[in-house]
């Protein structure tokens, strides 16, 4: 008989081999082989492949292992979404039927029917799920969550190891799905800021395992070209291969007398082929401070010129250059300190990482950098090479784009507040912001890429009213929104709530906003300058003052956008929206919350908070 | 008293400012809305025009304009707020409140103006209401400190001829009160007063003297007690010269039609001296002031603002016409002017005992600027004095400060404070510097073409060197500098004067009378510091060698032929 993929449990490759092998076998050889195969089957009880295969064959089209895969993402800035999309394209390429969806769009009552579930979820702030993951997260953790004994799943968790609750949302999903009866396709992978390699590993594992389980039903290994075509349209540059953008403008937006500094950067995108939309971000790979790098090298007694590897491919650079450009040295993470402790004989350090001292360790990490670590726990007898291998790759800094590419082709504008403070007896400087404020000259180049944020986008209909709440640098994307609306002649009403400390010196892009108010691009603008009045006022106070009209706008279908500080502002604004819905809409608190949740699901309530 | 009807003489269509005033509903306009507009620290031009009537107007730090524009920030808008205090007299308690206001809401200084008013700079829009309320709570006002109305009434502040001064000051206050705008807008906008919308009230009830369009331009009144002419009585629209015999006030000589401002390149504009037209008794003086203001209201040019000052109205119709019109409106005739004599227009520094036995200390305040400087805590020192002084604080027309009506025991304590804070009566400065006057100019004044207040001290250093070389350090010479030709520091009455033309460039004037009785005349146009010094040096040498006994520099330059004497503004450009 001639083996075929369709009439056998074998893959194309196996079919070909078998077709070549079987006709050449003598009868004696055939009997021997048959006996051998039977023997290993009975002696190895864990090997279930053969019975499974027989099932597959016997049940024909009603396959036990589904070819349908659901990929859900919970994403704040778009990283998880981007990875979920990549994963989906690969799955489709392998012939899977993929349902790709944000968690907020996913109908949770269909979860019971899902057989293969892949989750990509980031963690936000202190262990909280991203906005668009919250409803699904709450559903899954509620009593309404169904038993999921037929479910196969795997979780990719994104996070930042400098936070205490590193990758917490992913961990929660992973644990909960197991509790509900699900089986892991492959183990969860936690990714730090430099997530590329670990995410790729997870994807490979998941694909291999999924493919392995259902290899038998595969029609062929042929890749569909859909994913590849999309990639071809995009820029050749990316997060892993950043573009060198020339600095066209770099000015301080804060007037004299202000105690803040906010840089307005204009970068040239000429030649990058980057496309961006309002709401997207730019990632910048900054350069560490030379002073900090030199102190570190001196303290450790290393040589600046010693070659160290800067990536897994083994590319090498002089230590000084690697510390300047390739590694993060301004943040301490728990894994880093634990690894470093293994290279040290310092008793205090050993004590710090010892079990039971988690709180002390956490307190120690707060506001300290690598120089603190090496100073506080000397002596070190560690080679640069070994030490550097513990460090995280320099993460890119994400900034909301403050310009519209429609209005300014080949340019992108950013709004970067300088971070400087004192901690543990030393002045600390934000790596990227300080580079921009103090060292970045016109004509120099910055390594950057465009980071798409599909969760912060203007309404598709240009006449939809929008309410924007963006104090401080949170106003950046709204400058992009308004430039875009001005350029496209959109007719929708727009309302901006903005605030900072002093009107005289801290009103970012004041002339732009004044012009838009005058021209009607911005229908209303309400401002709160907290230090200009005896009692501090913030954007949420202005919203409450205007609650009647604000509620009218919501009822007219306005989209609400919040950008800026998460810890205080976004929280206060969210509560204020609930209050307004209660007071003006006559709703109970529950109904008001539900109203906002529904807005979120309809993408009428979008946040870009940090 | 107000049974007049408005006779508006027009040379053309009314200017845009006339239109703004007409539409303003007695100075209300859209000021409330402008104060509430949160996205700008500014106000529109229309509202800014009206703000002047309320004693304030918008300025911006001109040094920062370009820089801020690049930063996508609007100009550093701020408001000047001026207090109208007739004769520049404040109680110690009022001084303390103004000191507090200055420290809380302004750039931190109190400025004494050349019209004896207090001026604050750098008040931001959202602090305006609080500032003006503080001023009102201290029983002072900003209403009519600027705008097309009667401005702060000047009156010689040093009451060493105590009884006469007291009486003159009393009449001055009454004139000032009488000519105050009567609109309720001020209370509504700044003091949250009840909105009185009385549609039945006609113009005569709302604003009996000014009417709904107010005056064509500002109007200035100054009252002086000879022999001092520190108010520069001939620079006023209406000047009143107190006439007294044996320490008793008899009445006032009336002088009309003076004024300082001019426009470069337009010889139809010029500084002018007021002319004495007669005498009235104290009881008649309010009526005279009111009718004079009303004549200007009816006959002043409302089409072209630069021709709208009272001096042009008088020069156009003739002084005889005015006397006639005034007497018709009064229903009686002025008496013949009485004799008087002025000896100077500067200040007397140091302690002077008044005829009432109280002491008056004149402190020298450079450019009228009261602030704490490194090594010179003037503002703090004055605050400490105000805390113990039972007398008052008096602002001089030369931007100095008189601590007035001090009792002998307090005098000792104040002397201690003066010593403690190192305050000066000016004796350590040269006579030239003590007699110098300048306007604010850069960076806040929108009219300035060149520096004045910030630059004059530097120029004086250099002129003093020359004067010292020729032994004239103790010779009082009036020197004045302004950043533009509008005349805030009364430059046309400086024996030496500089009016700004462009950064670093000035027109130089010479030959005014030492006691303010004669205008100066242009000597050189558009010159810089180097040339100024080159011109002055031989002049001073010659003056030191050839001056006659008691001859002032302004008289000398005329006798020596540097410039011709100018007795009337009509000859200023000839």
XYZ file of C-alpha atoms in Angstrom, chain A residues 84 110 419 444 481 579:
6
model
C -0.311 37.788 20.389
C -17.915 31.014 25.236
C 13.386 63.083 36.069
C 22.700 63.919 16.878
C -5.025 63.830 18.352
C -19.331 60.149 40.622
